[in-house]
Each structure stands twice: as structure tokens, then as C-alpha cells.
Amino acid sequence: MQVSSVNDVKIYNLSHGKSLPEWLSDRKKRQLQKKDVDIQRRIELIQDFEMPTVCTSIKVSRDGQFILAAGTYKPMFRCYDTYHLSLKFERCLDSDVVAFDILSDDYSKIVFLHSDRYVAFHSQHGFYYKTRIPKFGRDFSYHYPSCDIYFVGSSSEIYRLNLEQGRFLNSLQTDAVGHNVCDINPVHHLFASGTSEGRVECWDPRVWKRVGLLDCALSSLTEGMEVLGLPSISALKFNGSLSMAVGTTTGQVLLYDLRSNQPLLVKDHFYNLPIKSLNFHNEMDLVVSADAKIIKMWNKDNGKVFSSIQTESNINDVCMYPHSGMLFTANEDPKMNTFYIPALGPAPRWCSFLDNLTEELEESPESTVYDDYKFVTRKDLEALGLSHLVGSSLLRAYMHGYFMDIRLYHKVKSMANPFAFEEYRKDKIRQKIEETRTQRVQVKTLPKVNKELALKLMEEGDNEVELASRKKKGKALPTILGDDRFKIMFENPDYQVDEQSEEFRLLNPIVSKVSQKRKKKLSLLVQQDAASQEAQEEEEQEGQASSEEESSDDDKSWVEEVREQRRLLKQEDRDRRRQERKDADRNTVLLESKHNGGEQTSITADNKMMSRPQFYQLKSGEEFRSFNDVAHKQKLQKASLEERLKLEEHSGTSNMADTTVGSKQLTFTLKKSEQQKKQQQAEREHHEERKKLRRSAGHLSSARGRGLARGRGRGRR
């Protein structure tokens, strides 16, 4: 039995597990049950509940006692008795079954529609009669008041066969090319058929006239939906007198009220697969729709998903056991699945023990463990060197990791770390030895991991014990050191607190202040218990004011400490970067130019060479300069670019030398743009023109000029 939970709804797959072959002897089966755990845990609700190859359709009789299933290959149908939980009988057929229906309350009257156009009638003893319809049939429905069977298929006509008269009646002429499914309303017996053009035609059996036409293909198209083809009708089901569900070949389910031609709700399966089956669960107001991949249960009023079931093989048909939480599926697999959902209803009367079994499982929940697969994350794959397997069939993506075969995992693990078992063995031996040492006389010693934290907790624990001892009925609470839940924190080195990390240094001021407040509070409580009642009240009043002042001071202090730690971290980061730059400069490759060939050779700064004194030789063409030239260069480096350019403007060149890497010289000529040249030329021409037009003022006397100047000055005053 397999237990799954979808949307917090428990689903029990009662058919999960290994099945034993029929040709095994009883003795061999008992031996396998003793050895194989999977066989021991399986629940065989109904014995031999399977088909030879594939099951195409499955139904339950109206009295709930018999389950009938049809399948292939070879074509056959089987009847199971739920009262005996076993196979009652099986019958082989001449051809594959397209659809079948149970006309009686039990299995005594069954009608089969075959793939070769034959309609076969079976009674309790076996085959009774068969006839043939003109065209290939796809579905049929039985009208109980008139004893008519309506056949729909690859024809525009709907054939009627009357079982009371034993002959065919006049067919119903339609406008459709073909019909896929049909159904009859159980209340007012309205007949409806779904066409291949995406329409639903409704007929009144009393007057043999069409009374309604629904265009479901147009109504199934929603906003943003990609249209791959014309949606045909693949499933049809009535519920009560006014509700009807229609399934399309593109994976949509439409809910209609017969009084309206517009759907009340459109539900998409998002698989673009034809809807195979539609059922209503009236107790929970749910619609159970199924395609080849999934069974969805959703509310018929708002479309909210209640739960869903996904099977390993494709689904052909779904049958719900009435008034219970059990359903059966016909699959493209020999085994027919049986699902039990307690949230939908109780178990049927013939398997009422399932309620007790599921209640016991819910009381003792177990975590889901895959014995044959190992869950690994992407980091684990990189550690094992299996990152190249992502996307292959060896890894199955699940949540934040992958599932891989446990045998492959163990094989790669042993190759990646061949001494892992020896290390594991030594750790286990060490743990056993430490467990035996605990039986001796205990001496308070600090653990090997997180010693500072353990010492801090010991001091706080002693204060709490002292406080509890002063109280009459007080008891000391267990500390972290004495709690087994936190024992691994002081044993496993992976839990070692890194005090040099940035996170610890930023959080440590806050944690230390909280612990200091706690110590002050404990000491204050001890003093209050030792003092009298009157002194206690006075101390409480004074202590409250002082505690507020201390809390404000403490808040300021830990904020300052956090800022200080941030400043120190930034300073350390700057020092580290500066040191890296120095190391990079120290290891820089210097280039020395050769005059004979123009070649360049690299000289690496070695440690030995750096420790020796270095000599430089003046090369030909170089001039010796005084040692004061160094100070002049430093002065030029401190000057701005504008000042340096003004100093060297007369030469038309700019020099830059003595950098951190070596002596370099950059020479460039200041060029002017064409616009500047034109502007300067225009200014020169203008000055020349003004010089020609200028008149001389030498004939004027200087005395007269001065007198005129004084006169103008007095006049202004």
C-alpha cells in the first residue's frame, strides 16, 4: 500500500506493491511472503484484480456487489464479487469491447458494443444474442422507460434498438458528421450526444425531436489559450435534472445549467489530452474528471482543486464506488488500481476494515523513504563529480535536488572517498567508548567543541540554580548542556562557532548585552528574595527607575560596539586590499629595453634579488641629473594638470616619469581643432583691419587734455 498526500488529502493506493504469478505453488508463495518485505506489506483487497494485458473500461453494478471490467488481449471481461473479495467468473469475447453497460441490478443482463459493429447481449449463464449496427459504434445509452438503446458512432444517424420488440426503430437524423459519446438524464430522461464538431445535441425521447443545441467548442476557448485543433466532445455526464458536464478532446471540462447556453464554469487540465471520464461526488459537491495522465477532483461551484491522483500508466476509465471514498481505474497496464480517499467518504461495507487501518496509519505517521533511491543536491553531485549527469535519465529532478539510484551512489561514493568507511568506523568506536565513560564518576569538564559557549552556559546555569534553591517550591529548569536535543552542538565539529566571522562579530555585542541584562536580573531577584517585604517594595521602585536608565545606557553602548565592529571590519578590509596591492607591486614584472635589437626581456622580482642592493648603469644618451631632481619631480606630481601644462607649454611637450611600476615617459603635442584655428585666424584679421583704420591722437596737447578732464570731473560733481 502506498500513501500519498496531495493538497493535505491522504490518498491510499491499495494496488501498490508486487503481485505474485498464478503458476506459483502455495508453498512457494508462503516462502516469498516470509522473505520479501514488499509482499508482506501489500494489501490484496480483491484477489486477481487485473487483466491479461490492458483494461479498457470498468463499472460497478447498481447493488454494489459486483465489479465488472473489460480488457484485452485476449478480449475478455471479468466479474468480481465484493462479498467474497475474489473473481466470480470471466468470459472471453470475439472482439475488443468499445463500451458496455449493466442493464440489471446485478450481472445478469449486460450489453457489449464491440469494435466490429456487433452488439452482444449476455445473461447470467453466458452469451445470449448478438446483432449488428450499420456503422461503427463509439458509445450507447439505455433508456429504461421505453427499453430503447441509443447507439452513436461514425455516422450522422443515432440508431435505436428496442429490446421489448426486438427490432430497430427509426433512427434520429442529426446535422453532425459523427458522434463520440451520449448520455441520458436519470430524472427527466433527456437524451444528449456529443459530436465531433464540438457540439452537444439534446433530444426529447417522447417526441423524437431535437430540443437544444450547445456549441461547446466555442465556449471552451479561454483567454490566452493556444488553439491546436477543433475541440470535439469526448465525455458527457448528467448530474440531477439540470446539471451537465462536458469534456473536450483538448482537456477542458465545461459545467452547464440546462436552462442556459453558456457554461457556468470551464476547468482546464492543462495537459491537452482528451477527457476520458466524468463523475460527480454529490456528498462533497465535487467533480471527478480524468484524462490519460491525471485524475482531478475539484469543486463544481468555484473550480477549486480538492486533490488529484497521478498513476504510473495511462488511464482509460474511472469508476467511483457509490456513497464511499473508493474509486477504481482501468489503465494501460494489467493491474487495475484501487484508491481509497477517507476525505471523500467511508470505506464500503465489504471492506470496512480499511477505516481502522487508515486511522492507525494516521496516528503513527512515518516519513516517506525511498529505499532504492538516494536524494542528492547539486553540491553533492559536484562533490562526487557527477554534475555532467544532470539532464540524463540517471537523475530525476525533485524539488531542490535529484533522485539517483542508490547502487550508483554507493559505487561513486566508494570511488570518491575510499577511506570513508574506516573513518566512520573510528567515529563509531570513539562514540561507544565515550558512552561507556559516562557510567563512571562524572567530573565537570568542558566539551571539545564550543568550549567558550559551554563555559558561559555553565555560569548562567549556576546563577539559575542558586535562584531556584532560594525559593521554597522552585525547581531549576534544564539547561542546554543537560538537554539531549542540543548534545550534538558540543560534540560535532561542524557546529563550532567561528568567532572571527563577520556575522559573529556583528551579533556578539547584542548577545553579550542580553546576557549581561539577564545576569543583572538574576542577581536582582536573588537580592529581592533575601530582603524583607518592605525593603523589597522600596527596591522595586528604585530598581525600576535605575533599570530604565541602565537599559537606555546599555542600548547606546551596544549600538556603539556594533558601529565599532563595523569600522574595524572595514579597516581590516582596507588593510587586506592594501597588502594585496603591495604584494602585486612586489611581484610585478619589469621590462628592460635593449638598444641593440629592440627586444624586451622580463625580469621577475625574486626574494633573493630584493634583499640585495641594486645598482643602475647610465646608458648612452642619458644625462646625469642632481639628486635634487627627485624633489622637483615630487613637486610636479603634487601640482595640478593645468599648472604642469603651463610650466611645459613653452616646449610643447608634457613629461610623466617615475611611477610605481618604473620610469616611463609620455610625450605628446597639443593640437588645436579646426574650429579653434579658424577662430584665431579671424581674430588676427580683425586686429589687422583695426590697425589700418586707427587714427593718431598725437596733435592733441597733454595740458589741454588734463584741463578737459578736470572740467568734466567738476561738472559731474
mmCIF file with all atom_site columns, N, CA, C and O in Angstrom, residues 594-632:
data_model
loop_
_atom_site.group_PDB
_atom_site.id
_atom_site.type_symbol
_atom_site.label_atom_id
_atom_site.label_alt_id
_atom_site.label_comp_id
_atom_site.label_asym_id
_atom_site.label_entity_id
_atom_site.label_seq_id
_atom_site.pdbx_PDB_ins_code
_atom_site.Cartn_x
_atom_site.Cartn_y
_atom_site.Cartn_z
_atom_site.occupancy
_atom_site.B_iso_or_equiv
_atom_site.pdbx_formal_charge
_atom_site.auth_seq_id
_atom_site.auth_comp_id
_atom_site.auth_asym_id
_atom_site.auth_atom_id
_atom_site.pdbx_PDB_model_num
ATOM 1   N N  . LYS A 1 594 ? 66.273 46.827 -24.636 1.00 0.00 ? 594 LYS A N  1
ATOM 2   C CA . LYS A 1 594 ? 67.617 46.634 -25.172 1.00 0.00 ? 594 LYS A CA 1
ATOM 3   C C  . LYS A 1 594 ? 67.819 47.529 -26.402 1.00 0.00 ? 594 LYS A C  1
ATOM 4   O O  . LYS A 1 594 ? 66.928 47.642 -27.233 1.00 0.00 ? 594 LYS A O  1
ATOM 5   N N  . HIS A 1 595 ? 69.009 48.137 -26.539 1.00 0.00 ? 595 HIS A N  1
ATOM 6   C CA . HIS A 1 595 ? 69.260 49.072 -27.631 1.00 0.00 ? 595 HIS A CA 1
ATOM 7   C C  . HIS A 1 595 ? 69.752 48.357 -28.875 1.00 0.00 ? 595 HIS A C  1
ATOM 8   O O  . HIS A 1 595 ? 69.626 48.876 -29.975 1.00 0.00 ? 595 HIS A O  1
ATOM 9   N N  . ASN A 1 596 ? 70.340 47.190 -28.723 1.00 0.00 ? 596 ASN A N  1
ATOM 10  C CA . ASN A 1 596 ? 70.913 46.557 -29.899 1.00 0.00 ? 596 ASN A CA 1
ATOM 11  C C  . ASN A 1 596 ? 69.865 45.945 -30.812 1.00 0.00 ? 596 ASN A C  1
ATOM 12  O O  . ASN A 1 596 ? 69.966 45.996 -32.019 1.00 0.00 ? 596 ASN A O  1
ATOM 13  N N  . GLY A 1 597 ? 68.822 45.343 -30.308 1.00 0.00 ? 597 GLY A N  1
ATOM 14  C CA . GLY A 1 597 ? 67.827 44.692 -31.160 1.00 0.00 ? 597 GLY A CA 1
ATOM 15  C C  . GLY A 1 597 ? 66.418 45.168 -30.928 1.00 0.00 ? 597 GLY A C  1
ATOM 16  O O  . GLY A 1 597 ? 65.504 44.735 -31.626 1.00 0.00 ? 597 GLY A O  1
ATOM 17  N N  . GLY A 1 598 ? 66.193 46.035 -29.947 1.00 0.00 ? 598 GLY A N  1
ATOM 18  C CA . GLY A 1 598 ? 64.842 46.498 -29.653 1.00 0.00 ? 598 GLY A CA 1
ATOM 19  C C  . GLY A 1 598 ? 63.985 45.445 -28.979 1.00 0.00 ? 598 GLY A C  1
ATOM 20  O O  . GLY A 1 598 ? 62.775 45.553 -28.909 1.00 0.00 ? 598 GLY A O  1
ATOM 21  N N  . GLU A 1 599 ? 64.661 44.361 -28.495 1.00 0.00 ? 599 GLU A N  1
ATOM 22  C CA . GLU A 1 599 ? 63.910 43.299 -27.840 1.00 0.00 ? 599 GLU A CA 1
ATOM 23  C C  . GLU A 1 599 ? 63.684 43.655 -26.380 1.00 0.00 ? 599 GLU A C  1
ATOM 24  O O  . GLU A 1 599 ? 64.356 44.506 -25.826 1.00 0.00 ? 599 GLU A O  1
ATOM 25  N N  . GLN A 1 600 ? 62.740 42.964 -25.734 1.00 0.00 ? 600 GLN A N  1
ATOM 26  C CA . GLN A 1 600 ? 62.394 43.188 -24.330 1.00 0.00 ? 600 GLN A CA 1
ATOM 27  C C  . GLN A 1 600 ? 62.487 41.871 -23.597 1.00 0.00 ? 600 GLN A C  1
ATOM 28  O O  . GLN A 1 600 ? 61.993 40.854 -24.067 1.00 0.00 ? 600 GLN A O  1
ATOM 29  N N  . THR A 1 601 ? 63.104 41.884 -22.411 1.00 0.00 ? 601 THR A N  1
ATOM 30  C CA . THR A 1 601 ? 63.232 40.687 -21.567 1.00 0.00 ? 601 THR A CA 1
ATOM 31  C C  . THR A 1 601 ? 62.578 40.971 -20.237 1.00 0.00 ? 601 THR A C  1
ATOM 32  O O  . THR A 1 601 ? 62.657 42.081 -19.715 1.00 0.00 ? 601 THR A O  1
ATOM 33  N N  . SER A 1 602 ? 61.940 39.986 -19.691 1.00 0.00 ? 602 SER A N  1
ATOM 34  C CA . SER A 1 602 ? 61.224 40.137 -18.413 1.00 0.00 ? 602 SER A CA 1
ATOM 35  C C  . SER A 1 602 ? 62.134 39.750 -17.275 1.00 0.00 ? 602 SER A C  1
ATOM 36  O O  . SER A 1 602 ? 62.821 38.737 -17.330 1.00 0.00 ? 602 SER A O  1
ATOM 37  N N  . ILE A 1 603 ? 62.128 40.587 -16.246 1.00 0.00 ? 603 ILE A N  1
ATOM 38  C CA . ILE A 1 603 ? 62.950 40.363 -15.050 1.00 0.00 ? 603 ILE A CA 1
ATOM 39  C C  . ILE A 1 603 ? 61.994 40.235 -13.882 1.00 0.00 ? 603 ILE A C  1
ATOM 40  O O  . ILE A 1 603 ? 61.333 41.184 -13.504 1.00 0.00 ? 603 ILE A O  1
ATOM 41  N N  . THR A 1 604 ? 61.874 39.076 -13.306 1.00 0.00 ? 604 THR A N  1
ATOM 42  C CA . THR A 1 604 ? 60.961 38.826 -12.196 1.00 0.00 ? 604 THR A CA 1
ATOM 43  C C  . THR A 1 604 ? 61.627 39.209 -10.887 1.00 0.00 ? 604 THR A C  1
ATOM 44  O O  . THR A 1 604 ? 62.799 38.872 -10.662 1.00 0.00 ? 604 THR A O  1
ATOM 45  N N  . ALA A 1 605 ? 60.855 39.873 -10.061 1.00 0.00 ? 605 ALA A N  1
ATOM 46  C CA . ALA A 1 605 ? 61.378 40.302 -8.760  1.00 0.00 ? 605 ALA A CA 1
ATOM 47  C C  . ALA A 1 605 ? 61.435 39.112 -7.847  1.00 0.00 ? 605 ALA A C  1
ATOM 48  O O  . ALA A 1 605 ? 60.422 38.640 -7.381  1.00 0.00 ? 605 ALA A O  1
ATOM 49  N N  . ASP A 1 606 ? 62.602 38.625 -7.593  1.00 0.00 ? 606 ASP A N  1
ATOM 50  C CA . ASP A 1 606 ? 62.782 37.459 -6.743  1.00 0.00 ? 606 ASP A CA 1
ATOM 51  C C  . ASP A 1 606 ? 63.094 37.911 -5.324  1.00 0.00 ? 606 ASP A C  1
ATOM 52  O O  . ASP A 1 606 ? 63.529 39.041 -5.094  1.00 0.00 ? 606 ASP A O  1
ATOM 53  N N  . ASN A 1 607 ? 62.851 36.990 -4.400  1.00 0.00 ? 607 ASN A N  1
ATOM 54  C CA . ASN A 1 607 ? 63.097 37.349 -2.997  1.00 0.00 ? 607 ASN A CA 1
ATOM 55  C C  . ASN A 1 607 ? 64.582 37.599 -2.746  1.00 0.00 ? 607 ASN A C  1
ATOM 56  O O  . ASN A 1 607 ? 64.964 38.505 -2.001  1.00 0.00 ? 607 ASN A O  1
ATOM 57  N N  . LYS A 1 608 ? 65.423 36.780 -3.373  1.00 0.00 ? 608 LYS A N  1
ATOM 58  C CA . LYS A 1 608 ? 66.859 36.950 -3.153  1.00 0.00 ? 608 LYS A CA 1
ATOM 59  C C  . LYS A 1 608 ? 67.364 38.259 -3.768  1.00 0.00 ? 608 LYS A C  1
ATOM 60  O O  . LYS A 1 608 ? 68.195 38.962 -3.195  1.00 0.00 ? 608 LYS A O  1
ATOM 61  N N  . MET A 1 609 ? 66.838 38.559 -4.925  1.00 0.00 ? 609 MET A N  1
ATOM 62  C CA . MET A 1 609 ? 67.269 39.784 -5.595  1.00 0.00 ? 609 MET A CA 1
ATOM 63  C C  . MET A 1 609 ? 66.780 41.015 -4.852  1.00 0.00 ? 609 MET A C  1
ATOM 64  O O  . MET A 1 609 ? 67.442 42.048 -4.839  1.00 0.00 ? 609 MET A O  1
ATOM 65  N N  . MET A 1 610 ? 65.585 40.909 -4.220  1.00 0.00 ? 610 MET A N  1
ATOM 66  C CA . MET A 1 610 ? 65.054 42.053 -3.487  1.00 0.00 ? 610 MET A CA 1
ATOM 67  C C  . MET A 1 610 ? 65.878 42.350 -2.248  1.00 0.00 ? 610 MET A C  1
ATOM 68  O O  . MET A 1 610 ? 65.953 43.478 -1.778  1.00 0.00 ? 610 MET A O  1
ATOM 69  N N  . SER A 1 611 ? 66.478 41.308 -1.668  1.00 0.00 ? 611 SER A N  1
ATOM 70  C CA . SER A 1 611 ? 67.264 41.524 -0.448  1.00 0.00 ? 611 SER A CA 1
ATOM 71  C C  . SER A 1 611 ? 68.639 42.127 -0.740  1.00 0.00 ? 611 SER A C  1
ATOM 72  O O  . SER A 1 611 ? 69.253 42.703 0.140   1.00 0.00 ? 611 SER A O  1
ATOM 73  N N  . ARG A 1 612 ? 69.156 41.962 -1.986  1.00 0.00 ? 612 ARG A N  1
ATOM 74  C CA . ARG A 1 612 ? 70.473 42.505 -2.318  1.00 0.00 ? 612 ARG A CA 1
ATOM 75  C C  . ARG A 1 612 ? 70.361 43.977 -2.737  1.00 0.00 ? 612 ARG A C  1
ATOM 76  O O  . ARG A 1 612 ? 69.332 44.406 -3.224  1.00 0.00 ? 612 ARG A O  1
ATOM 77  N N  . PRO A 1 613 ? 71.445 44.756 -2.598  1.00 0.00 ? 613 PRO A N  1
ATOM 78  C CA . PRO A 1 613 ? 71.446 46.141 -3.107  1.00 0.00 ? 613 PRO A CA 1
ATOM 79  C C  . PRO A 1 613 ? 71.453 46.140 -4.631  1.00 0.00 ? 613 PRO A C  1
ATOM 80  O O  . PRO A 1 613 ? 72.114 45.316 -5.261  1.00 0.00 ? 613 PRO A O  1
ATOM 81  N N  . GLN A 1 614 ? 70.734 47.054 -5.235  1.00 0.00 ? 614 GLN A N  1
ATOM 82  C CA . GLN A 1 614 ? 70.615 47.126 -6.677  1.00 0.00 ? 614 GLN A CA 1
ATOM 83  C C  . GLN A 1 614 ? 71.390 48.329 -7.209  1.00 0.00 ? 614 GLN A C  1
ATOM 84  O O  . GLN A 1 614 ? 71.368 49.406 -6.610  1.00 0.00 ? 614 GLN A O  1
ATOM 85  N N  . PHE A 1 615 ? 72.100 48.105 -8.326  1.00 0.00 ? 615 PHE A N  1
ATOM 86  C CA . PHE A 1 615 ? 72.904 49.152 -8.961  1.00 0.00 ? 615 PHE A CA 1
ATOM 87  C C  . PHE A 1 615 ? 72.326 49.430 -10.330 1.00 0.00 ? 615 PHE A C  1
ATOM 88  O O  . PHE A 1 615 ? 71.834 48.513 -11.005 1.00 0.00 ? 615 PHE A O  1
ATOM 89  N N  . TYR A 1 616 ? 72.412 50.678 -10.753 1.00 0.00 ? 616 TYR A N  1
ATOM 90  C CA . TYR A 1 616 ? 71.907 51.099 -12.046 1.00 0.00 ? 616 TYR A CA 1
ATOM 91  C C  . TYR A 1 616 ? 73.049 51.711 -12.844 1.00 0.00 ? 616 TYR A C  1
ATOM 92  O O  . TYR A 1 616 ? 73.899 52.433 -12.291 1.00 0.00 ? 616 TYR A O  1
ATOM 93  N N  . GLN A 1 617 ? 73.063 51.443 -14.109 1.00 0.00 ? 617 GLN A N  1
ATOM 94  C CA . GLN A 1 617 ? 74.110 51.928 -15.004 1.00 0.00 ? 617 GLN A CA 1
ATOM 95  C C  . GLN A 1 617 ? 73.539 52.953 -15.955 1.00 0.00 ? 617 GLN A C  1
ATOM 96  O O  . GLN A 1 617 ? 72.467 52.732 -16.538 1.00 0.00 ? 617 GLN A O  1
ATOM 97  N N  . LEU A 1 618 ? 74.259 54.089 -16.105 1.00 0.00 ? 618 LEU A N  1
ATOM 98  C CA . LEU A 1 618 ? 73.833 55.111 -17.036 1.00 0.00 ? 618 LEU A CA 1
ATOM 99  C C  . LEU A 1 618 ? 74.108 54.648 -18.448 1.00 0.00 ? 618 LEU A C  1
ATOM 100 O O  . LEU A 1 618 ? 75.232 54.247 -18.772 1.00 0.00 ? 618 LEU A O  1
ATOM 101 N N  . LYS A 1 619 ? 73.105 54.677 -19.265 1.00 0.00 ? 619 LYS A N  1
ATOM 102 C CA . LYS A 1 619 ? 73.246 54.236 -20.645 1.00 0.00 ? 619 LYS A CA 1
ATOM 103 C C  . LYS A 1 619 ? 73.602 55.418 -21.527 1.00 0.00 ? 619 LYS A C  1
ATOM 104 O O  . LYS A 1 619 ? 73.475 56.583 -21.145 1.00 0.00 ? 619 LYS A O  1
ATOM 105 N N  . SER A 1 620 ? 74.026 55.083 -22.713 1.00 0.00 ? 620 SER A N  1
ATOM 106 C CA . SER A 1 620 ? 74.433 56.128 -23.645 1.00 0.00 ? 620 SER A CA 1
ATOM 107 C C  . SER A 1 620 ? 73.231 56.965 -24.040 1.00 0.00 ? 620 SER A C  1
ATOM 108 O O  . SER A 1 620 ? 72.154 56.427 -24.322 1.00 0.00 ? 620 SER A O  1
ATOM 109 N N  . GLY A 1 621 ? 73.419 58.267 -24.089 1.00 0.00 ? 621 GLY A N  1
ATOM 110 C CA . GLY A 1 621 ? 72.323 59.164 -24.447 1.00 0.00 ? 621 GLY A CA 1
ATOM 111 C C  . GLY A 1 621 ? 71.596 59.731 -23.255 1.00 0.00 ? 621 GLY A C  1
ATOM 112 O O  . GLY A 1 621 ? 70.760 60.620 -23.407 1.00 0.00 ? 621 GLY A O  1
ATOM 113 N N  . GLU A 1 622 ? 71.897 59.228 -22.033 1.00 0.00 ? 622 GLU A N  1
ATOM 114 C CA . GLU A 1 622 ? 71.233 59.729 -20.840 1.00 0.00 ? 622 GLU A CA 1
ATOM 115 C C  . GLU A 1 622 ? 72.116 60.758 -20.158 1.00 0.00 ? 622 GLU A C  1
ATOM 116 O O  . GLU A 1 622 ? 73.346 60.665 -20.184 1.00 0.00 ? 622 GLU A O  1
ATOM 117 N N  . GLU A 1 623 ? 71.530 61.743 -19.567 1.00 0.00 ? 623 GLU A N  1
ATOM 118 C CA . GLU A 1 623 ? 72.223 62.803 -18.848 1.00 0.00 ? 623 GLU A CA 1
ATOM 119 C C  . GLU A 1 623 ? 72.081 62.606 -17.358 1.00 0.00 ? 623 GLU A C  1
ATOM 120 O O  . GLU A 1 623 ? 71.020 62.192 -16.881 1.00 0.00 ? 623 GLU A O  1
ATOM 121 N N  . PHE A 1 624 ? 73.153 62.910 -16.609 1.00 0.00 ? 624 PHE A N  1
ATOM 122 C CA . PHE A 1 624 ? 73.091 62.818 -15.157 1.00 0.00 ? 624 PHE A CA 1
ATOM 123 C C  . PHE A 1 624 ? 72.435 64.069 -14.592 1.00 0.00 ? 624 PHE A C  1
ATOM 124 O O  . PHE A 1 624 ? 72.762 65.182 -14.991 1.00 0.00 ? 624 PHE A O  1
ATOM 125 N N  . ARG A 1 625 ? 71.517 63.845 -13.705 1.00 0.00 ? 625 ARG A N  1
ATOM 126 C CA . ARG A 1 625 ? 70.840 64.936 -13.028 1.00 0.00 ? 625 ARG A CA 1
ATOM 127 C C  . ARG A 1 625 ? 71.143 64.882 -11.546 1.00 0.00 ? 625 ARG A C  1
ATOM 128 O O  . ARG A 1 625 ? 71.467 63.826 -11.002 1.00 0.00 ? 625 ARG A O  1
ATOM 129 N N  . SER A 1 626 ? 70.983 65.978 -10.902 1.00 0.00 ? 626 SER A N  1
ATOM 130 C CA . SER A 1 626 ? 71.292 66.044 -9.476  1.00 0.00 ? 626 SER A CA 1
ATOM 131 C C  . SER A 1 626 ? 70.233 65.300 -8.679  1.00 0.00 ? 626 SER A C  1
ATOM 132 O O  . SER A 1 626 ? 69.140 65.008 -9.162  1.00 0.00 ? 626 SER A O  1
ATOM 133 N N  . PHE A 1 627 ? 70.576 65.009 -7.416  1.00 0.00 ? 627 PHE A N  1
ATOM 134 C CA . PHE A 1 627 ? 69.637 64.311 -6.549  1.00 0.00 ? 627 PHE A CA 1
ATOM 135 C C  . PHE A 1 627 ? 68.448 65.196 -6.170  1.00 0.00 ? 627 PHE A C  1
ATOM 136 O O  . PHE A 1 627 ? 67.414 64.697 -5.726  1.00 0.00 ? 627 PHE A O  1
ATOM 137 N N  . ASN A 1 628 ? 68.636 66.531 -6.333  1.00 0.00 ? 628 ASN A N  1
ATOM 138 C CA . ASN A 1 628 ? 67.505 67.406 -6.040  1.00 0.00 ? 628 ASN A CA 1
ATOM 139 C C  . ASN A 1 628 ? 66.390 67.290 -7.074  1.00 0.00 ? 628 ASN A C  1
ATOM 140 O O  . ASN A 1 628 ? 65.292 67.819 -6.891  1.00 0.00 ? 628 ASN A O  1
ATOM 141 N N  . ASP A 1 629 ? 66.735 66.632 -8.208  1.00 0.00 ? 629 ASP A N  1
ATOM 142 C CA . ASP A 1 629 ? 65.713 66.468 -9.252  1.00 0.00 ? 629 ASP A CA 1
ATOM 143 C C  . ASP A 1 629 ? 64.535 65.621 -8.768  1.00 0.00 ? 629 ASP A C  1
ATOM 144 O O  . ASP A 1 629 ? 63.422 65.754 -9.261  1.00 0.00 ? 629 ASP A O  1
ATOM 145 N N  . VAL A 1 630 ? 64.824 64.725 -7.802  1.00 0.00 ? 630 VAL A N  1
ATOM 146 C CA . VAL A 1 630 ? 63.745 63.889 -7.259  1.00 0.00 ? 630 VAL A CA 1
ATOM 147 C C  . VAL A 1 630 ? 62.707 64.751 -6.545  1.00 0.00 ? 630 VAL A C  1
ATOM 148 O O  . VAL A 1 630 ? 61.491 64.568 -6.704  1.00 0.00 ? 630 VAL A O  1
ATOM 149 N N  . ALA A 1 631 ? 63.158 65.708 -5.761  1.00 0.00 ? 631 ALA A N  1
ATOM 150 C CA . ALA A 1 631 ? 62.219 66.597 -5.068  1.00 0.00 ? 631 ALA A CA 1
ATOM 151 C C  . ALA A 1 631 ? 61.420 67.430 -6.059  1.00 0.00 ? 631 ALA A C  1
ATOM 152 O O  . ALA A 1 631 ? 60.222 67.686 -5.869  1.00 0.00 ? 631 ALA A O  1
ATOM 153 N N  . HIS A 1 632 ? 62.096 67.838 -7.153  1.00 0.00 ? 632 HIS A N  1
ATOM 154 C CA . HIS A 1 632 ? 61.376 68.615 -8.172  1.00 0.00 ? 632 HIS A CA 1
ATOM 155 C C  . HIS A 1 632 ? 60.275 67.785 -8.823  1.00 0.00 ? 632 HIS A C  1
ATOM 156 O O  . HIS A 1 632 ? 59.164 68.270 -9.076  1.00 0.00 ? 632 HIS A O  1
#
